[in-house]
Amino acid sequence: DTAVSQTPKYLVTQMGNDKSIKCEQNLGHDTMYWYKQDSKKFLKIMFSYNNKELIINETVPNRFSPKSPDKAHLNLHINSLELGDSAVYFCASSHRLAGDNEQFFGPGTRLTVL
Amino acid sequence: GQQLNQSPQSMFIQEGEDVSMNCTSSSIFNTWLWYKQDPGEGPVLLIALYKAGELTSNGRLTAQFGITRKDSFLNISASIPSDVGIYFCAGSSSNTGKLIFGQGTTLQVKP
């Protein structure tokens, strides 16, 4: 009965590679988000999608591309990985259109770029 | 851009003590949320506040939405070892769902 799930939990890869992180929510929410948490634990929003439509796109390098095949899934693809991309990436979801901004987070994906 | 200042940055307390932490913003928020993050896990929502002046409790936790809409506090009463973790405030002022997070308060509880 997992609410927001992410795969993989850990991802170790070489600089220059391309990788994807998957996220799924079974809460029936209409909006999904990607956050990045750096080594100092600071959480910053990257993207949000509502029903497959991009709503928020912060100043993120265009090597990062979110893809939402349906409103229950929001994947994050990262091209040409760099050392500075190492962080923990969290997916979240909310029922935003109902006026509810309570966001529920997944367990995170720890990305390490070598 | 909008910023949240959360304090204190860390706290080390004795089991049974009460704890208070707060967040202040340079601008007005319509929503304040408080989260707790355990090591290796995602943030878990503790309390959500939607109205200025609102005071809401969740067990031993109490949070308030400041009257000015620029601040919020979280109190934990009678702390226990499992309260250990990082507590984050988050605020939103837009209808896009964008949350701005505070820097976090790391709480350690000595049994």
PDB file of C-alpha atoms in Angstrom:
ATOM      1  CA  ASP A   1       0.000   0.000   0.000  1.00  0.00           C
ATOM      2  CA  THR A   2       2.909   2.318  -0.798  1.00  0.00           C
ATOM      3  CA  ALA A   3       1.774   5.896  -1.448  1.00  0.00           C
ATOM      4  CA  VAL A   4       4.679   7.470  -3.362  1.00  0.00           C
ATOM      5  CA  SER A   5       7.364   5.098  -4.588  1.00  0.00           C
ATOM      6  CA  GLN A   6      10.640   5.736  -6.366  1.00  0.00           C
ATOM      7  CA  THR A   7      13.132   3.494  -8.108  1.00  0.00           C
ATOM      8  CA  PRO A   8      15.961   2.978  -7.734  1.00  0.00           C
ATOM      9  CA  LYS A   9      16.729   3.749  -4.074  1.00  0.00           C
ATOM     10  CA  TYR A  10      20.431   4.101  -4.856  1.00  0.00           C
ATOM     11  CA  LEU A  11      22.104   4.985  -8.139  1.00  0.00           C
ATOM     12  CA  VAL A  12      25.867   5.062  -8.626  1.00  0.00           C
ATOM     13  CA  THR A  13      27.146   6.008 -12.051  1.00  0.00           C
ATOM     14  CA  GLN A  14      30.012   7.533 -13.955  1.00  0.00           C
ATOM     15  CA  MET A  15      30.232  11.128 -15.086  1.00  0.00           C
ATOM     16  CA  GLY A  16      28.816  11.624 -18.569  1.00  0.00           C
ATOM     17  CA  ASN A  17      26.277   8.819 -18.353  1.00  0.00           C
ATOM     18  CA  ASP A  18      22.517   9.213 -18.818  1.00  0.00           C
ATOM     19  CA  LYS A  19      20.195   7.880 -16.121  1.00  0.00           C
ATOM     20  CA  SER A  20      16.516   7.863 -15.199  1.00  0.00           C
ATOM     21  CA  ILE A  21      14.644   7.827 -11.900  1.00  0.00           C
ATOM     22  CA  LYS A  22      11.057   6.628 -11.819  1.00  0.00           C
ATOM     23  CA  CYS A  23       8.247   7.777  -9.559  1.00  0.00           C
ATOM     24  CA  GLU A  24       4.731   6.473  -9.078  1.00  0.00           C
ATOM     25  CA  GLN A  25       1.929   7.543  -6.734  1.00  0.00           C
ATOM     26  CA  ASN A  26      -1.233   5.594  -5.927  1.00  0.00           C
ATOM     27  CA  LEU A  27      -2.930   8.393  -3.966  1.00  0.00           C
ATOM     28  CA  GLY A  28      -5.038   9.606  -6.860  1.00  0.00           C
ATOM     29  CA  HIS A  29      -3.270  12.977  -6.744  1.00  0.00           C
ATOM     30  CA  ASP A  30      -3.272  15.297  -9.726  1.00  0.00           C
ATOM     31  CA  THR A  31       0.117  16.962  -9.263  1.00  0.00           C
ATOM     32  CA  MET A  32       3.599  15.488  -8.928  1.00  0.00           C
ATOM     33  CA  TYR A  33       6.923  17.115  -8.103  1.00  0.00           C
ATOM     34  CA  TRP A  34      10.663  16.519  -8.172  1.00  0.00           C
ATOM     35  CA  TYR A  35      12.890  17.942  -5.450  1.00  0.00           C
ATOM     36  CA  LYS A  36      16.651  17.898  -4.994  1.00  0.00           C
ATOM     37  CA  GLN A  37      18.197  17.650  -1.524  1.00  0.00           C
ATOM     38  CA  ASP A  38      21.845  18.626  -1.350  1.00  0.00           C
ATOM     39  CA  SER A  39      24.524  17.510   1.110  1.00  0.00           C
ATOM     40  CA  LYS A  40      23.424  20.215   3.568  1.00  0.00           C
ATOM     41  CA  LYS A  41      19.887  18.757   3.506  1.00  0.00           C
ATOM     42  CA  PHE A  42      18.467  21.781   1.700  1.00  0.00           C
ATOM     43  CA  LEU A  43      15.344  20.851  -0.269  1.00  0.00           C
ATOM     44  CA  LYS A  44      14.628  22.686  -3.497  1.00  0.00           C
ATOM     45  CA  ILE A  45      11.885  22.129  -6.001  1.00  0.00           C
ATOM     46  CA  MET A  46      12.896  21.318  -9.560  1.00  0.00           C
ATOM     47  CA  PHE A  47       9.697  20.545 -11.482  1.00  0.00           C
ATOM     48  CA  SER A  48       6.030  19.898 -11.061  1.00  0.00           C
ATOM     49  CA  TYR A  49       3.491  18.356 -13.403  1.00  0.00           C
ATOM     50  CA  ASN A  50      -0.270  18.496 -13.269  1.00  0.00           C
ATOM     51  CA  ASN A  51      -2.029  15.887 -15.344  1.00  0.00           C
ATOM     52  CA  LYS A  52       0.952  15.537 -17.678  1.00  0.00           C
ATOM     53  CA  GLU A  53       1.308  19.336 -18.026  1.00  0.00           C
ATOM     54  CA  LEU A  54       4.457  21.100 -16.799  1.00  0.00           C
ATOM     55  CA  ILE A  55       3.489  23.630 -14.094  1.00  0.00           C
ATOM     56  CA  ILE A  56       6.771  24.508 -12.379  1.00  0.00           C
ATOM     57  CA  ASN A  57      10.160  24.540 -14.049  1.00  0.00           C
ATOM     58  CA  GLU A  58      12.799  26.056 -11.825  1.00  0.00           C
ATOM     59  CA  THR A  59      16.221  27.107 -13.057  1.00  0.00           C
ATOM     60  CA  VAL A  60      17.379  23.566 -13.639  1.00  0.00           C
ATOM     61  CA  PRO A  61      19.952  22.665 -16.327  1.00  0.00           C
ATOM     62  CA  ASN A  62      18.266  21.351 -19.442  1.00  0.00           C
ATOM     63  CA  ARG A  63      20.168  18.098 -18.953  1.00  0.00           C
ATOM     64  CA  PHE A  64      17.278  17.323 -16.588  1.00  0.00           C
ATOM     65  CA  SER A  65      14.070  16.378 -18.344  1.00  0.00           C
ATOM     66  CA  PRO A  66      10.925  15.260 -16.534  1.00  0.00           C
ATOM     67  CA  LYS A  67       8.465  13.006 -18.313  1.00  0.00           C
ATOM     68  CA  SER A  68       4.922  12.266 -17.214  1.00  0.00           C
ATOM     69  CA  PRO A  69       3.262   9.426 -19.142  1.00  0.00           C
ATOM     70  CA  ASP A  70       0.135   9.764 -16.983  1.00  0.00           C
ATOM     71  CA  LYS A  71      -0.894  11.577 -13.825  1.00  0.00           C
ATOM     72  CA  ALA A  72       0.291   8.727 -11.584  1.00  0.00           C
ATOM     73  CA  HIS A  73       3.844   8.726 -12.914  1.00  0.00           C
ATOM     74  CA  LEU A  74       6.582  11.333 -13.162  1.00  0.00           C
ATOM     75  CA  ASN A  75      10.017  10.205 -14.258  1.00  0.00           C
ATOM     76  CA  LEU A  76      13.233  12.198 -14.232  1.00  0.00           C
ATOM     77  CA  HIS A  77      15.817  11.708 -16.925  1.00  0.00           C
ATOM     78  CA  ILE A  78      19.274  13.183 -16.538  1.00  0.00           C
ATOM     79  CA  ASN A  79      21.701  13.452 -19.446  1.00  0.00           C
ATOM     80  CA  SER A  80      25.475  13.823 -19.284  1.00  0.00           C
ATOM     81  CA  LEU A  81      25.671  13.447 -15.535  1.00  0.00           C
ATOM     82  CA  GLU A  82      28.081  15.725 -13.665  1.00  0.00           C
ATOM     83  CA  LEU A  83      29.705  15.428 -10.260  1.00  0.00           C
ATOM     84  CA  GLY A  84      27.483  18.233  -8.940  1.00  0.00           C
ATOM     85  CA  ASP A  85      24.371  16.211  -9.714  1.00  0.00           C
ATOM     86  CA  SER A  86      25.166  13.954  -6.762  1.00  0.00           C
ATOM     87  CA  ALA A  87      22.295  14.449  -4.311  1.00  0.00           C
ATOM     88  CA  VAL A  88      19.132  12.829  -3.042  1.00  0.00           C
ATOM     89  CA  TYR A  89      16.165  13.295  -5.382  1.00  0.00           C
ATOM     90  CA  PHE A  90      12.654  13.168  -3.974  1.00  0.00           C
ATOM     91  CA  CYS A  91       9.405  12.755  -5.790  1.00  0.00           C
ATOM     92  CA  ALA A  92       6.216  14.130  -4.189  1.00  0.00           C
ATOM     93  CA  SER A  93       2.548  14.427  -5.022  1.00  0.00           C
ATOM     94  CA  SER A  94      -0.457  16.461  -3.930  1.00  0.00           C
ATOM     95  CA  HIS A  95      -4.114  17.054  -4.699  1.00  0.00           C
ATOM     96  CA  ARG A  96      -3.349  20.619  -5.775  1.00  0.00           C
ATOM     97  CA  LEU A  97      -6.450  21.280  -7.856  1.00  0.00           C
ATOM     98  CA  ALA A  98      -8.597  20.603  -4.804  1.00  0.00           C
ATOM     99  CA  GLY A  99      -6.821  23.465  -3.052  1.00  0.00           C
ATOM    100  CA  ASP A 100      -4.781  21.005  -1.041  1.00  0.00           C
ATOM    101  CA  ASN A 101      -1.068  21.741  -1.050  1.00  0.00           C
ATOM    102  CA  GLU A 102      -0.119  18.951   1.338  1.00  0.00           C
ATOM    103  CA  GLN A 103       2.671  17.213  -0.507  1.00  0.00           C
ATOM    104  CA  PHE A 104       3.558  13.600   0.198  1.00  0.00           C
ATOM    105  CA  PHE A 105       7.111  12.518  -0.461  1.00  0.00           C
ATOM    106  CA  GLY A 106       8.664   9.322  -1.731  1.00  0.00           C
ATOM    107  CA  PRO A 107      11.610   7.621  -0.001  1.00  0.00           C
ATOM    108  CA  GLY A 108      14.197   9.334  -2.198  1.00  0.00           C
ATOM    109  CA  THR A 109      16.848   8.228  -4.693  1.00  0.00           C
ATOM    110  CA  ARG A 110      20.445   8.788  -3.664  1.00  0.00           C
ATOM    111  CA  LEU A 111      22.411   9.568  -6.823  1.00  0.00           C
ATOM    112  CA  THR A 112      26.189   9.373  -6.676  1.00  0.00           C
ATOM    113  CA  VAL A 113      28.174  10.493  -9.709  1.00  0.00           C
ATOM    114  CA  LEU A 114      31.791   9.326  -9.790  1.00  0.00           C
TER     115      LEU A 114
ATOM    116  CA  GLY B   1      13.234  35.203  -4.426  1.00  0.00           C
ATOM    117  CA  GLN B   2      11.345  34.000  -1.408  1.00  0.00           C
ATOM    118  CA  GLN B   3      13.398  32.726   1.487  1.00  0.00           C
ATOM    119  CA  LEU B   4      12.608  30.987   4.724  1.00  0.00           C
ATOM    120  CA  ASN B   5      14.781  31.309   7.807  1.00  0.00           C
ATOM    121  CA  GLN B   6      14.391  28.396  10.170  1.00  0.00           C
ATOM    122  CA  SER B   7      15.849  28.354  13.658  1.00  0.00           C
ATOM    123  CA  PRO B   8      17.481  26.938  15.541  1.00  0.00           C
ATOM    124  CA  GLN B   9      19.692  25.021  13.142  1.00  0.00           C
ATOM    125  CA  SER B  10      20.140  22.215  15.672  1.00  0.00           C
ATOM    126  CA  MET B  11      19.024  21.269  19.159  1.00  0.00           C
ATOM    127  CA  PHE B  12      20.290  18.729  21.651  1.00  0.00           C
ATOM    128  CA  ILE B  13      17.844  18.164  24.472  1.00  0.00           C
ATOM    129  CA  GLN B  14      17.052  15.789  27.291  1.00  0.00           C
ATOM    130  CA  GLU B  15      14.193  13.333  26.945  1.00  0.00           C
ATOM    131  CA  GLY B  16      11.033  14.813  28.435  1.00  0.00           C
ATOM    132  CA  GLU B  17      11.875  18.418  27.574  1.00  0.00           C
ATOM    133  CA  ASP B  18       9.707  20.598  25.375  1.00  0.00           C
ATOM    134  CA  VAL B  19      11.075  21.872  22.063  1.00  0.00           C
ATOM    135  CA  SER B  20      10.246  24.923  20.008  1.00  0.00           C
ATOM    136  CA  MET B  21      11.394  25.876  16.528  1.00  0.00           C
ATOM    137  CA  ASN B  22      10.249  28.564  14.140  1.00  0.00           C
ATOM    138  CA  CYS B  23      10.350  29.859  10.628  1.00  0.00           C
ATOM    139  CA  THR B  24      10.183  33.384   9.324  1.00  0.00           C
ATOM    140  CA  SER B  25       9.682  34.570   5.784  1.00  0.00           C
ATOM    141  CA  SER B  26      10.507  37.737   3.922  1.00  0.00           C
ATOM    142  CA  SER B  27       7.101  37.542   2.241  1.00  0.00           C
ATOM    143  CA  ILE B  28       3.564  36.366   2.934  1.00  0.00           C
ATOM    144  CA  PHE B  29       2.594  32.714   2.664  1.00  0.00           C
ATOM    145  CA  ASN B  30      -0.870  31.202   2.242  1.00  0.00           C
ATOM    146  CA  THR B  31       0.123  27.791   3.530  1.00  0.00           C
ATOM    147  CA  TRP B  32       2.597  26.585   6.126  1.00  0.00           C
ATOM    148  CA  LEU B  33       3.591  22.944   6.406  1.00  0.00           C
ATOM    149  CA  TRP B  34       5.829  21.157   8.892  1.00  0.00           C
ATOM    150  CA  TYR B  35       7.690  17.979   7.942  1.00  0.00           C
ATOM    151  CA  LYS B  36       9.964  15.522   9.727  1.00  0.00           C
ATOM    152  CA  GLN B  37      12.712  13.618   7.937  1.00  0.00           C
ATOM    153  CA  ASP B  38      14.359  10.508   9.370  1.00  0.00           C
ATOM    154  CA  PRO B  39      17.768   9.370   8.058  1.00  0.00           C
ATOM    155  CA  GLY B  40      17.484   7.701   4.672  1.00  0.00           C
ATOM    156  CA  GLU B  41      13.786   8.525   4.343  1.00  0.00           C
ATOM    157  CA  GLY B  42      11.647  11.134   2.679  1.00  0.00           C
ATOM    158  CA  PRO B  43      10.040  14.033   4.595  1.00  0.00           C
ATOM    159  CA  VAL B  44       6.811  13.084   6.342  1.00  0.00           C
ATOM    160  CA  LEU B  45       4.065  15.655   6.750  1.00  0.00           C
ATOM    161  CA  LEU B  46       3.313  16.468  10.392  1.00  0.00           C
ATOM    162  CA  ILE B  47       0.988  19.474  10.330  1.00  0.00           C
ATOM    163  CA  ALA B  48      -0.576  21.694   7.661  1.00  0.00           C
ATOM    164  CA  LEU B  49      -1.761  25.256   8.354  1.00  0.00           C
ATOM    165  CA  TYR B  50      -3.998  27.252   6.025  1.00  0.00           C
ATOM    166  CA  LYS B  51      -5.258  30.281   7.973  1.00  0.00           C
ATOM    167  CA  ALA B  52      -3.465  33.142   9.678  1.00  0.00           C
ATOM    168  CA  GLY B  53      -3.613  32.634  13.439  1.00  0.00           C
ATOM    169  CA  GLU B  54      -4.496  28.960  13.096  1.00  0.00           C
ATOM    170  CA  LEU B  55      -3.233  26.745  15.898  1.00  0.00           C
ATOM    171  CA  THR B  56      -3.211  23.020  15.139  1.00  0.00           C
ATOM    172  CA  SER B  57      -2.139  20.007  17.178  1.00  0.00           C
ATOM    173  CA  ASN B  58      -1.107  16.507  16.209  1.00  0.00           C
ATOM    174  CA  GLY B  59      -0.450  14.489  19.348  1.00  0.00           C
ATOM    175  CA  ARG B  60       2.455  16.090  21.177  1.00  0.00           C
ATOM    176  CA  LEU B  61       3.056  18.481  18.283  1.00  0.00           C
ATOM    177  CA  THR B  62       1.503  21.942  18.023  1.00  0.00           C
ATOM    178  CA  ALA B  63       2.032  24.418  15.221  1.00  0.00           C
ATOM    179  CA  GLN B  64       0.760  27.909  14.559  1.00  0.00           C
ATOM    180  CA  PHE B  65       0.351  30.031  11.460  1.00  0.00           C
ATOM    181  CA  GLY B  66       1.534  33.526  12.402  1.00  0.00           C
ATOM    182  CA  ILE B  67      -0.912  36.442  12.252  1.00  0.00           C
ATOM    183  CA  THR B  68       1.356  38.344   9.871  1.00  0.00           C
ATOM    184  CA  ARG B  69       1.447  35.244   7.586  1.00  0.00           C
ATOM    185  CA  LYS B  70       5.211  35.573   7.566  1.00  0.00           C
ATOM    186  CA  ASP B  71       6.032  33.120  10.312  1.00  0.00           C
ATOM    187  CA  SER B  72       5.154  29.806  11.902  1.00  0.00           C
ATOM    188  CA  PHE B  73       6.330  27.813  14.888  1.00  0.00           C
ATOM    189  CA  LEU B  74       6.325  24.151  15.876  1.00  0.00           C
ATOM    190  CA  ASN B  75       6.334  22.946  19.469  1.00  0.00           C
ATOM    191  CA  ILE B  76       7.017  19.399  20.600  1.00  0.00           C
ATOM    192  CA  SER B  77       6.055  18.598  24.155  1.00  0.00           C
ATOM    193  CA  ALA B  78       7.600  15.920  26.369  1.00  0.00           C
ATOM    194  CA  SER B  79      10.152  14.832  23.777  1.00  0.00           C
ATOM    195  CA  ILE B  80      11.019  11.155  23.366  1.00  0.00           C
ATOM    196  CA  PRO B  81      13.981   9.481  21.605  1.00  0.00           C
ATOM    197  CA  SER B  82      11.976   8.770  18.433  1.00  0.00           C
ATOM    198  CA  ASP B  83      11.506  12.530  17.947  1.00  0.00           C
ATOM    199  CA  VAL B  84      15.090  12.582  16.685  1.00  0.00           C
ATOM    200  CA  GLY B  85      15.328  13.786  13.097  1.00  0.00           C
ATOM    201  CA  ILE B  86      15.336  16.865  10.910  1.00  0.00           C
ATOM    202  CA  TYR B  87      12.279  19.115  11.028  1.00  0.00           C
ATOM    203  CA  PHE B  88      11.476  21.313   8.054  1.00  0.00           C
ATOM    204  CA  CYS B  89       9.046  24.145   7.669  1.00  0.00           C
ATOM    205  CA  ALA B  90       7.702  24.848   4.199  1.00  0.00           C
ATOM    206  CA  GLY B  91       5.585  27.659   2.877  1.00  0.00           C
ATOM    207  CA  SER B  92       3.602  28.302  -0.250  1.00  0.00           C
ATOM    208  CA  SER B  93       2.183  31.533  -1.618  1.00  0.00           C
ATOM    209  CA  SER B  94       1.223  30.519  -5.128  1.00  0.00           C
ATOM    210  CA  ASN B  95      -1.434  28.348  -6.672  1.00  0.00           C
ATOM    211  CA  THR B  96       1.211  26.323  -8.480  1.00  0.00           C
ATOM    212  CA  GLY B  97       1.917  24.251  -5.384  1.00  0.00           C
ATOM    213  CA  LYS B  98       5.499  25.500  -5.170  1.00  0.00           C
ATOM    214  CA  LEU B  99       6.836  24.955  -1.653  1.00  0.00           C
ATOM    215  CA  ILE B 100       9.759  26.906  -0.242  1.00  0.00           C
ATOM    216  CA  PHE B 101      11.600  24.949   2.451  1.00  0.00           C
ATOM    217  CA  GLY B 102      13.463  26.174   5.496  1.00  0.00           C
ATOM    218  CA  GLN B 103      17.003  24.988   6.153  1.00  0.00           C
ATOM    219  CA  GLY B 104      15.820  22.421   8.710  1.00  0.00           C
ATOM    220  CA  THR B 105      16.246  21.959  12.455  1.00  0.00           C
ATOM    221  CA  THR B 106      18.179  18.880  13.518  1.00  0.00           C
ATOM    222  CA  LEU B 107      16.821  17.531  16.786  1.00  0.00           C
ATOM    223  CA  GLN B 108      18.729  15.141  19.001  1.00  0.00           C
ATOM    224  CA  VAL B 109      17.175  13.728  22.154  1.00  0.00           C
ATOM    225  CA  LYS B 110      19.258  12.281  24.949  1.00  0.00           C
ATOM    226  CA  PRO B 111      17.537   9.432  26.783  1.00  0.00           C
TER     227      PRO B 111
END
